[in-house]
Coordinates of C-alpha atoms and ligand atoms in Angstrom, one line a residue:
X1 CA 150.0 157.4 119.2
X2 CA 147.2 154.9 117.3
X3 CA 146.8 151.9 118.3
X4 CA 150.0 150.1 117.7
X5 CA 150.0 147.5 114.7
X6 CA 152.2 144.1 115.7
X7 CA 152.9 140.9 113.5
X8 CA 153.7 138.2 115.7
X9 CA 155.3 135.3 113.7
X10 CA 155.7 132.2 115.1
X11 CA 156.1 128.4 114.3
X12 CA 153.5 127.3 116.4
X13 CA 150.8 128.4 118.0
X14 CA 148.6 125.8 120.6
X15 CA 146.3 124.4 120.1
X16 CA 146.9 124.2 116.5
X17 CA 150.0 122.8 116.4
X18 CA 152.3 122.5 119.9
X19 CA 155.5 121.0 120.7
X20 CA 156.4 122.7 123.6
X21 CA 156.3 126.2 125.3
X22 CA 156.5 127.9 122.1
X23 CA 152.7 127.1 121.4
X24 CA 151.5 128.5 124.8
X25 CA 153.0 131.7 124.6
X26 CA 152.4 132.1 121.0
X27 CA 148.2 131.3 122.0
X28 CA 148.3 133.4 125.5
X29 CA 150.9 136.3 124.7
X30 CA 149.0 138.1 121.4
X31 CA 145.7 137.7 123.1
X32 CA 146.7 139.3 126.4
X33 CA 148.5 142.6 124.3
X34 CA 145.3 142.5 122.5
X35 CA 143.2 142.9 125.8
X36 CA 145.7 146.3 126.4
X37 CA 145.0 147.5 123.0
X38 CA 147.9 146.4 121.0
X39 CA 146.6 144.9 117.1
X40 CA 148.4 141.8 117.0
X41 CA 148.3 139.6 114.1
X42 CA 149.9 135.9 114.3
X43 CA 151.5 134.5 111.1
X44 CA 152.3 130.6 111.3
X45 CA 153.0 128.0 108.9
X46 CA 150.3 126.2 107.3
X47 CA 151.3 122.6 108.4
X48 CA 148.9 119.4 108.0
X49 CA 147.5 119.7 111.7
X50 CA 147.0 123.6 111.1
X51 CA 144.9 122.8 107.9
X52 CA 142.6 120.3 109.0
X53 CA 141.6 122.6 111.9
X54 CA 141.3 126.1 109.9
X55 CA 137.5 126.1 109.3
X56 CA 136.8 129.2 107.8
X57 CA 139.4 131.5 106.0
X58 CA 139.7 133.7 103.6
X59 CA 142.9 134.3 100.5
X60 CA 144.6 137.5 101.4
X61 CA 147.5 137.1 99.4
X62 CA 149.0 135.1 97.1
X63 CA 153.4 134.9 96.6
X64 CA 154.3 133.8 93.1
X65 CA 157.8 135.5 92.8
X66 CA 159.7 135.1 96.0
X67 CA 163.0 134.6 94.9
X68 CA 163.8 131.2 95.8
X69 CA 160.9 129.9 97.2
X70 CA 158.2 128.2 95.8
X71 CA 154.7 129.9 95.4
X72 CA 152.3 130.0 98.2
X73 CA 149.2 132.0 99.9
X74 CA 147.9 134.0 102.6
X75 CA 145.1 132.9 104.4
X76 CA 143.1 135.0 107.0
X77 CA 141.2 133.4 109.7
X78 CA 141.4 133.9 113.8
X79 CA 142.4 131.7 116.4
X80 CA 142.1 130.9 120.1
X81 CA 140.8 134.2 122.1
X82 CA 139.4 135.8 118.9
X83 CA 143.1 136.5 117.7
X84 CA 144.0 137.1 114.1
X85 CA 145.2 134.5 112.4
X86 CA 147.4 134.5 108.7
X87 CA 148.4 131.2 107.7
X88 CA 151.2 130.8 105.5
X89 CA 149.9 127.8 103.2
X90 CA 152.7 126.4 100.8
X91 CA 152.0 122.7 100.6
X92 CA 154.8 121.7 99.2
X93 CA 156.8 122.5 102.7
X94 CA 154.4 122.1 105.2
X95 CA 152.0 120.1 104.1
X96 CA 153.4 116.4 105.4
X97 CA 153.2 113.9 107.7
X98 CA 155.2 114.5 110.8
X99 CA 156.2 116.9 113.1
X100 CA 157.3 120.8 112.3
X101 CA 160.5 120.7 112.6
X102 CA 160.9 116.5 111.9
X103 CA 159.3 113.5 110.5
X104 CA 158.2 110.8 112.5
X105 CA 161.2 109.1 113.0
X106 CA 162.6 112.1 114.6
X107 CA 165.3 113.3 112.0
X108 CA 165.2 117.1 111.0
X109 CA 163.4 118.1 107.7
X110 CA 165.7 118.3 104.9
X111 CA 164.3 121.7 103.7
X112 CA 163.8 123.3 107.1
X113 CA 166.3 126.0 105.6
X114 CA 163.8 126.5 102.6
X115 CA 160.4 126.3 105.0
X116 CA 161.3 128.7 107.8
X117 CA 163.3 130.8 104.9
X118 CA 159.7 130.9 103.3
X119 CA 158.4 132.2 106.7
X120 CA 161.3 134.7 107.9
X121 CA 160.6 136.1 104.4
X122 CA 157.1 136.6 104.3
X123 CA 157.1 138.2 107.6
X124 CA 159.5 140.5 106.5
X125 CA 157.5 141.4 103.0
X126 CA 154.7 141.7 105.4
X127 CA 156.7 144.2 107.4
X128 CA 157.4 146.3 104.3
X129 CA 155.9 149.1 103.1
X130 CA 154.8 147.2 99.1
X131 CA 153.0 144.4 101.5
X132 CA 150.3 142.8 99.8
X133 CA 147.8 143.6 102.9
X134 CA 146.2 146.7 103.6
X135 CA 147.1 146.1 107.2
X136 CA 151.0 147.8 107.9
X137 CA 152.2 146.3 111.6
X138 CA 154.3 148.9 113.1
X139 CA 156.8 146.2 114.3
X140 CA 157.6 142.7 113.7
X141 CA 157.5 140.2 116.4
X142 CA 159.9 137.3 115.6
X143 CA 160.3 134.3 117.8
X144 CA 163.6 131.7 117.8
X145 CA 165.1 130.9 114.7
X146 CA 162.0 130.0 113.0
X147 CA 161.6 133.5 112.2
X148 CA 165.4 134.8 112.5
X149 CA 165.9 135.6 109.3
X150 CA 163.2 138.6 109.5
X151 CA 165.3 140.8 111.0
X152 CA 168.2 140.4 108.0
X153 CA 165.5 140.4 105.7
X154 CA 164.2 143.5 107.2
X155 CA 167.3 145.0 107.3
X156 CA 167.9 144.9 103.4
X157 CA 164.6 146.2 102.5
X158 CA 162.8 149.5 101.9
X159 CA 160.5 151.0 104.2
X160 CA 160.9 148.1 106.1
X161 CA 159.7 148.0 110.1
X162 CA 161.7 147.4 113.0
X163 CA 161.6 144.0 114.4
X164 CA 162.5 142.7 118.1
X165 CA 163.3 138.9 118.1
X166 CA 162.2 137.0 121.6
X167 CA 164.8 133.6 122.2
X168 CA 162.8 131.0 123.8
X169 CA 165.4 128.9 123.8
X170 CA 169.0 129.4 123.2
X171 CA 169.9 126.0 121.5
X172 CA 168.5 125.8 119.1
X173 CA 169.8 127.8 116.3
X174 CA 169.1 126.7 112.7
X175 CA 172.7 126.8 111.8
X176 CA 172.9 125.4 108.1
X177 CA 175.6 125.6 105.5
X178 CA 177.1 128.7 104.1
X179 CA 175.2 128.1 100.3
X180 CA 172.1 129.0 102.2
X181 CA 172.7 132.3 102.1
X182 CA 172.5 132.6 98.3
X183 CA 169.7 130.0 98.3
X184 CA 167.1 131.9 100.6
X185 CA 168.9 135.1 98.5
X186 CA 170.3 137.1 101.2
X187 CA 173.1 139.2 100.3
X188 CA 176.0 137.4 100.6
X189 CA 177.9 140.7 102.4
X190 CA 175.8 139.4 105.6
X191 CA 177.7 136.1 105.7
X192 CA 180.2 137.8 108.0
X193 CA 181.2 137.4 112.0
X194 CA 179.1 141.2 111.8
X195 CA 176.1 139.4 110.1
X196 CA 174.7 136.2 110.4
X197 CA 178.0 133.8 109.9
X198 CA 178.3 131.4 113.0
X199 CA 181.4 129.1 113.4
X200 CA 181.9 128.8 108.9
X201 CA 177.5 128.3 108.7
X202 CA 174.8 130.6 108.6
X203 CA 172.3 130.9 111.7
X204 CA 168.5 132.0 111.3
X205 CA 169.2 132.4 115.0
X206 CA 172.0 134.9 114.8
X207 CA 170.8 136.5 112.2
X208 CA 167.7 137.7 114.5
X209 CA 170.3 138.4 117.5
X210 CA 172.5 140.3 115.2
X211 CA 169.9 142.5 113.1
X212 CA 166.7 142.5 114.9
X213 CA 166.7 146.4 116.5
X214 CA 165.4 145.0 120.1
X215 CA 166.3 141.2 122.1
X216 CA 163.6 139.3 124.0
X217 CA 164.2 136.4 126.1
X218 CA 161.4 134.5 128.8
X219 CA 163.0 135.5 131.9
X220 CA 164.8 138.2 133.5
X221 CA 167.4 135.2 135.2
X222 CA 167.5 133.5 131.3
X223 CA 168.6 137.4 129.9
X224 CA 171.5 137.3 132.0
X225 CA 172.8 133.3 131.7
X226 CA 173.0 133.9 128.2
X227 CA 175.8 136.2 128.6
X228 CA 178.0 133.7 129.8
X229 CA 180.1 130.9 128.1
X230 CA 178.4 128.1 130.1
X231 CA 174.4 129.0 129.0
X232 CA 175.8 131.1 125.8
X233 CA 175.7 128.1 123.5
X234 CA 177.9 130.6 121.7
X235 CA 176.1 133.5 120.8
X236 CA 177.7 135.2 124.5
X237 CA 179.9 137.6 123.0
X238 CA 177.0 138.7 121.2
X239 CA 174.5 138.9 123.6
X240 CA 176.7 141.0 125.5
X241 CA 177.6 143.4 123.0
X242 CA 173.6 143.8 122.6
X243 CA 172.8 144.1 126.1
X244 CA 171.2 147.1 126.0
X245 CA 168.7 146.3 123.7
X246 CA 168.3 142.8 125.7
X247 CA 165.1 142.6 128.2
X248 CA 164.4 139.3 130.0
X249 CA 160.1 138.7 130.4
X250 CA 158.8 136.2 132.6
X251 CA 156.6 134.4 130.7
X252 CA 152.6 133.9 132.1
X253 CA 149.9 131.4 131.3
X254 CA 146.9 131.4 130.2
X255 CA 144.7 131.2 133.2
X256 CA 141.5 130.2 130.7
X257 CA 143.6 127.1 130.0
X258 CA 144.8 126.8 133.2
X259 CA 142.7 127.2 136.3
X260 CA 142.0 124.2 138.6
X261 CA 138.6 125.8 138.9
X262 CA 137.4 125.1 135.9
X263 CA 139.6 122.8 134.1
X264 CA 137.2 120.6 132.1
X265 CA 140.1 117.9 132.3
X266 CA 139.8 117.0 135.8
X267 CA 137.7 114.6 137.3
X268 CA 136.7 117.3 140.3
X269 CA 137.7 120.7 140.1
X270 CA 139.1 122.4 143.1
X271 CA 140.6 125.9 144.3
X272 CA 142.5 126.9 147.8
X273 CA 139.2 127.2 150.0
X274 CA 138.6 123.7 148.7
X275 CA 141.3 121.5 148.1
X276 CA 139.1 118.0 148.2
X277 CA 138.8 118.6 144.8
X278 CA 143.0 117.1 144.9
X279 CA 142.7 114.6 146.0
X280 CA 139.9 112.9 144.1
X281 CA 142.5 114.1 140.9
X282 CA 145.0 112.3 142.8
X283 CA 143.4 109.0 143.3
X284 CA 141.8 109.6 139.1
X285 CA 145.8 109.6 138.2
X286 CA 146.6 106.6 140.7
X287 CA 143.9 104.7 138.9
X288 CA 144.7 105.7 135.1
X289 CA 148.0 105.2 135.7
X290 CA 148.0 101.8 137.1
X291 CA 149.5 103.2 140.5
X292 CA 148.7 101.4 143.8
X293 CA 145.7 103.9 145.3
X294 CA 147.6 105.2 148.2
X295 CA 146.5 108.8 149.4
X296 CA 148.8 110.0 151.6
X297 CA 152.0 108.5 149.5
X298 CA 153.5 111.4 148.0
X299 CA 153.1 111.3 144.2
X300 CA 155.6 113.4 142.6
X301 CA 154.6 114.2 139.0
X302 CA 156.4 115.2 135.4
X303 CA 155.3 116.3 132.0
X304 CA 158.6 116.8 129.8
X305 CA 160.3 116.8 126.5
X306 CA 162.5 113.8 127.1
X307 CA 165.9 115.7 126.4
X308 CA 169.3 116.4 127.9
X309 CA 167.9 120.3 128.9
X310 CA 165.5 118.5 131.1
X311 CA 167.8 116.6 133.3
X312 CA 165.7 113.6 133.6
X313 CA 168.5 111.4 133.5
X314 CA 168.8 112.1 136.8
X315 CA 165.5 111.5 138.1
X316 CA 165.4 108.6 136.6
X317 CA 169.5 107.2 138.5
X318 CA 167.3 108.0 141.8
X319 CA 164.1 106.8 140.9
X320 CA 164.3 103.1 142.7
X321 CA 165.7 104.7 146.1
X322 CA 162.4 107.2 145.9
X323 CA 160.6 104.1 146.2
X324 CA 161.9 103.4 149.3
X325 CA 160.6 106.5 150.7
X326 CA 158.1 105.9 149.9
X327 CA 157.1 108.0 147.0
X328 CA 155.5 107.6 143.3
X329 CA 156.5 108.5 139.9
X330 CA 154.5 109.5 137.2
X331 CA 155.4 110.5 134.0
X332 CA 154.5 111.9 130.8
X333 CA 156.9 112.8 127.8
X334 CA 158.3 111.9 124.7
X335 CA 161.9 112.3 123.0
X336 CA 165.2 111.0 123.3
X337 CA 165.1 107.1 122.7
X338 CA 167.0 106.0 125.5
X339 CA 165.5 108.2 128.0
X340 CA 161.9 106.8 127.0
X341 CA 163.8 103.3 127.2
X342 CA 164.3 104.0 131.0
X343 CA 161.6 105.2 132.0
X344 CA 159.4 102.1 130.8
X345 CA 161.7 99.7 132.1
X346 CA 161.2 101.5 135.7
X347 CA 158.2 101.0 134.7
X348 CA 158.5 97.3 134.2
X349 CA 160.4 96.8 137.5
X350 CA 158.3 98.9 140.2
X351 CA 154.4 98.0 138.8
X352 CA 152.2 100.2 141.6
X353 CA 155.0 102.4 142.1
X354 CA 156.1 104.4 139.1
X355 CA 154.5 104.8 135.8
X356 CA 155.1 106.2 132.5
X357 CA 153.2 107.4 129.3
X358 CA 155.3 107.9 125.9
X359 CA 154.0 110.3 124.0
X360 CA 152.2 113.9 124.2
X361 CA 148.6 114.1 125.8
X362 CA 147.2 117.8 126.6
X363 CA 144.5 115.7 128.7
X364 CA 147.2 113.3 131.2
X365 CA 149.5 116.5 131.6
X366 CA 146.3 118.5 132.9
X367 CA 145.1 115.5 135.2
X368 CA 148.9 115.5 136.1
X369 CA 149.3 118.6 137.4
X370 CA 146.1 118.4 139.1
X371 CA 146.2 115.1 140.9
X372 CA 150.2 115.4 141.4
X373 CA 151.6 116.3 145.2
X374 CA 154.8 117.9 143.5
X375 CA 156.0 118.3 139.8
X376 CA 159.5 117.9 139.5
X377 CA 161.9 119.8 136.8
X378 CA 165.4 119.1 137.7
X379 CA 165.8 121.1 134.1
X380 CA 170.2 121.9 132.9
X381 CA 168.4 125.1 131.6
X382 CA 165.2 126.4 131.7
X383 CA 164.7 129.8 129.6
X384 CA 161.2 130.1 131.5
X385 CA 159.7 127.1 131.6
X386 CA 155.6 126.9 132.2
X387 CA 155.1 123.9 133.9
X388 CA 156.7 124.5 137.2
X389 CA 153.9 127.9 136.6
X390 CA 150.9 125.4 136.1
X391 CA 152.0 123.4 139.1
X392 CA 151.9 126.4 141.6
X393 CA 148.4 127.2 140.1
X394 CA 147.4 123.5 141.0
X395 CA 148.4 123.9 144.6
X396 CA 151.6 121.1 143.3
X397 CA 154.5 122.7 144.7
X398 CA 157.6 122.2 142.1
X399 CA 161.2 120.8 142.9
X400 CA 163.6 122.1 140.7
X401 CA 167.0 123.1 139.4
X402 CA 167.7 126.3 140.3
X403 CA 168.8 127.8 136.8
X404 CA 166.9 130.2 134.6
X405 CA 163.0 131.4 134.6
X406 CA 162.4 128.7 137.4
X407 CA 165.1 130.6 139.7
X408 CA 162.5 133.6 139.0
X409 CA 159.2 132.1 139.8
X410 CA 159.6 129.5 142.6
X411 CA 160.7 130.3 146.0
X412 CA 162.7 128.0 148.2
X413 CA 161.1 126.1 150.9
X414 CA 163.2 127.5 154.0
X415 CA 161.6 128.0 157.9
X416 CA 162.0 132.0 156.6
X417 CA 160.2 132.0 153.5
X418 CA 157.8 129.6 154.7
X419 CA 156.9 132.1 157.8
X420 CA 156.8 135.0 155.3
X421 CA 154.6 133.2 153.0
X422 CA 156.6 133.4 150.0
X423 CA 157.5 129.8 149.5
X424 CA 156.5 127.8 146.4
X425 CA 158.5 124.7 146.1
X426 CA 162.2 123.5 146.7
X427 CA 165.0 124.3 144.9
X428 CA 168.5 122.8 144.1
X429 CA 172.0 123.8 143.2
X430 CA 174.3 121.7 141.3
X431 CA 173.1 119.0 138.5
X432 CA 174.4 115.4 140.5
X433 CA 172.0 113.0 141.5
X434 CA 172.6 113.9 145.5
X435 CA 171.4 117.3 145.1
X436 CA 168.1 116.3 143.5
X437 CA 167.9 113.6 146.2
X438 CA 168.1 115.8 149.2
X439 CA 165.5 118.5 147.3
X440 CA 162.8 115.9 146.8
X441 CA 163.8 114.6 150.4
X442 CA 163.2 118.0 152.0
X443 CA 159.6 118.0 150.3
X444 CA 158.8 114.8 151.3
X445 CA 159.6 115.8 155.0
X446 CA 157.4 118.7 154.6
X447 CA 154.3 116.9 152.9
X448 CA 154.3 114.7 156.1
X449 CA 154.0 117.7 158.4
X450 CA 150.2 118.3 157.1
X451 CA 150.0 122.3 158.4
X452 CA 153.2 123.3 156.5
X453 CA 152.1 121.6 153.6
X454 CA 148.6 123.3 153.2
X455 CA 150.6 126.6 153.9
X456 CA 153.0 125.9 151.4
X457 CA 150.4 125.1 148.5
X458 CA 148.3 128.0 149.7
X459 CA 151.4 129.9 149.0
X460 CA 151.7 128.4 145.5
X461 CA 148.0 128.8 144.6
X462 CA 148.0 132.8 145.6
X463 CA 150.6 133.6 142.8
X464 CA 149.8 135.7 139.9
X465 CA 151.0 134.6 137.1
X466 CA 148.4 135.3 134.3
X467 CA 150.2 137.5 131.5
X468 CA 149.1 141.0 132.3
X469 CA 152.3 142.4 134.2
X470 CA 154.1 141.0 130.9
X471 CA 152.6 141.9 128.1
X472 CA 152.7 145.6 129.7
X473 CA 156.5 145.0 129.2
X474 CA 156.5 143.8 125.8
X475 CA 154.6 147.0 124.9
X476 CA 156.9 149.2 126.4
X477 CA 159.7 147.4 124.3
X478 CA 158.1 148.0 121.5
X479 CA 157.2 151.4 122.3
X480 CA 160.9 151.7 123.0
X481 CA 161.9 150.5 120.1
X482 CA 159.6 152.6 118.0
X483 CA 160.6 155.8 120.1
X484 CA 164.2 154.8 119.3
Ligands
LIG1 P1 159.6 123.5 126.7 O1 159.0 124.5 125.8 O2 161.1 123.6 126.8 O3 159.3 122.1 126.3 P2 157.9 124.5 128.8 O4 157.8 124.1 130.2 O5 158.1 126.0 128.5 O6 159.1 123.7 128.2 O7 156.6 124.1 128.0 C1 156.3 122.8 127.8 C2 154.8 122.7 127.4 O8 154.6 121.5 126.6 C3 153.9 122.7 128.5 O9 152.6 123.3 128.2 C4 153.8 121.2 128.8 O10 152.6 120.9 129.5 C5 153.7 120.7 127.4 N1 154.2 119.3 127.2 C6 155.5 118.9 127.2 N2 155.5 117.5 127.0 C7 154.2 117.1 126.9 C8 153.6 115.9 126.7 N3 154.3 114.8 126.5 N4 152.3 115.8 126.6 C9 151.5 117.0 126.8 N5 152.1 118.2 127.0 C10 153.4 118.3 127.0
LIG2 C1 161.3 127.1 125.3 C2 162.0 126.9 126.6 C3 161.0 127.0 127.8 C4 160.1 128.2 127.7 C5 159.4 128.1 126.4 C6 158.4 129.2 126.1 O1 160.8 125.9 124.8 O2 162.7 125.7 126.7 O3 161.8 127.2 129.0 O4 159.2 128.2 128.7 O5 160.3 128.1 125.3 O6 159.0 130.5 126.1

């Protein structure tokens, strides 16, 4: 077969424009299947931050009659890694102050329906055989519900490509009202439970589950949750009925980005023959953080979205008894008003002890995960998750919930798996305070018996988890779904 053609659209890519996890795949991901041969192309809005950073591009294409959407252009230019890049510039939806998805109060853009409409639709006419471009992908790669309206519009075209759709994460859904439909003009036969009607809305999300030929998700443990009522979020009945054509991928990282060796954030790089390198990171955060300098405290360390599917809530109910230990917090995050709220005032009440930054800072989480002792993600769900993957690389052995990607990529600290060499942090069942307690407890016990500890973050920094093994698995989907 040539070389196989892919269109990866995303809504962000890092580190042009990153909220979360999203970006790091959406960077890492296309160039590792480029490095096995597989031309992938990444299509992503052309918000404010995207603009100001494209320095060369080129017109490609220019949309004028979408129905329903307002005009806007195709611009060619590459990104990170020498990747491909088509941004989707229509500056009268993405061209604004704010976030992608919200404005800077935090409330959801009024027109997301019309702005990731715009892009499920050009990926699709991209995907078609009367695309403007005089490159044809084999096989479009959609991601969340950004891009789930591909598929459908996929479905209802000629000479249109298959499509796979990957779910980062499972709640969100772009559900919006039933009018929609006719507004983005899908036929309105698809507003049914066999189409992409949801409890009386429409869903980008379900759209992709429902017509997308091939289901993606960031973990093998995540592919199976999903079939069950309590991680479903609805879509369980669903997901079942599609298992078949449902594959779980552990995500990687990009070990470029994230390699204590050569991290230019650090104040000292270090690697497992020379871990002195840590602790100079450690005492660097102590410092910039306002922490007392205490070396052989153990510093537990977190770099979050402040929400409910992080579980810091409960962190934060045990934080003043951690003290006692004694331990120090540091964290780095931004979200949910009241969880921000908390954390300063914890802040406020144990100066020296625990410390907080509100906000988002590529710079702090590096230095974080570097001068950190463990990195703690007592996450409700976790689809993958990539920072409890960074920690391991940083010899910063994670404590966390055991639920989704993180159940596949951190081994429990027991005598066993320590003897065998296959722990990599410490894991809990059951979200109550108590059972994060005793976790963090149990590494603290360890990190005092020097020996284990060096073993145990030997053990951490030996895993592979750059993105070879899975982007061999995302081509033999699509190769599966081509073959099909
Ligand atoms: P999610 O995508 O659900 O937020 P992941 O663990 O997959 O969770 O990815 C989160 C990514 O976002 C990581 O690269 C993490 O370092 C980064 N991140 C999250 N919050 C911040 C922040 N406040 N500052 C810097 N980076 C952050
Ligand atoms: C989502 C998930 C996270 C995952 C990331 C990248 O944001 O919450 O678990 O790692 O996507 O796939």
């Amino acid at each position: 077969m040539a070389e196989l053609k892919v269109l990866f659209a995303t809504s962000e890519v890092a580190p042009l424009i990153k909220t979360g996890g999203l970006a790091d795949v959406s960077s890492a991901l296309p160039a590792a299947l480029r490095a096995i041969g597989v031309d992938v192309r990444v299509l992503l809005p052309g918000y404010n931050q995207v603009m100001a950073k494209l320095v060369q591009y080129q017109v490609v294409a220019t949309f004028d009659d979408l129905p329903g959407f307002p005009s806007a252009r195709l611009l060619s230019s590459t990104m990170a890694h020498n990747v491909p890049l088509l941004v989707l510039d229509c500056p009268s939806l993405y061209q604004r102050e704010g976030g992608p998805y919200q404005n800077a109060l935090g409330h959801d853009w009024a027109d997301n329906a019309l702005r990731f409409g715009l892009l499920s639709q050009v990926a699709a006419v991209l995907g078609c055989s009367d695309s403007p471009l005089s490159w044809h992908p084999d096989l479009v790669h959609c991601n969340d519900w950004q891009t789930g309206l591909t598929p459908a519009y996929l479905h209802f075209a000629p000479g249109a490509v298959p499509s796979i759709i990957a779910i980062h994460n499972l709640a969100f859904q772009g559900n919006f009202p039933p009018v929609t439909v006719q507004q983005l003009h899908l036929p309105t036969s698809c507003f049914s439970i066999d189409g992409l009607e949801f409890y009386g809305n429409m869903s980008f999300l379900k759209a992709g589950l429902f017509y997308a030929d091939h289901i993606t998700t960031v973990s093998p443990n995540y592919a199976k949750e999903i079939q069950q009522e309590e991680l479903g979020f609805g879509m369980q009945g669903l997901l079942t009925m599609r298992r078949d054509s449902l594959t779980g991928i552990l995500n990687g990282i990009d070990t470029d980005e994230w390699n204590p060796e050569s991290d230019p954030y650090l104040v000292k790089q270090f690697n497992s023959a020379n871990m002195s390198g840590k602790a100079a990171n450690k005492e660097a955060l102590q410092r910039k953080m306002g922490l007392n300098i205490e070396p052989d405290v153990p510093l537990l360390g977190v770099v979050s979205r402040f929400t409910h599917q992080k579980g810091l809530d409960l962190l934060l109910d045990i934080a003043p008894i951690l003290t006692e230990f004694p331990v120090q917090l540091v964290m780095l995050g931004k979200g949910d008003a009241q969880l921000q709220k908390t954390a300063r005032d914890l802040w406020r009440h144990y100066p020296g002890k625990i410390s907080a930054v509100i906000g988002f800072s590529e710079e702090l989480s590096h230095l974080i995960e570097a001068g950190a002792d463990m990195f703690v993600m007592p996450s409700r769900f976790e689809p993958c998750g990539l920072n409890q993957l960074y920690s391991q690389c940083y010899g910063t052995p994670p404590i966390v919930h055991a639920t989704g990607g993180l159940v596949d990529s951190v081994v429990d600290c027991t005598t066993e798996t320590l003897d065998d060499g296959t722990a990599s942090g410490f894991t809990f069942d059951g979200m109550t305070d108590e059972n994060l307690y005793t976790a963090i407890r149990r590494a603290v016990n360890l990190y005092h018996v020097k020996n284990k500890w060096e073993t145990l973050r030997k053990n951490c920094m030996a895993k592979n988890f750059s993105w070879q093994s899975s982007a061999q698995a995302y081509r033999a989907v699509y190769l599966k779904v081509l073959s099909a």
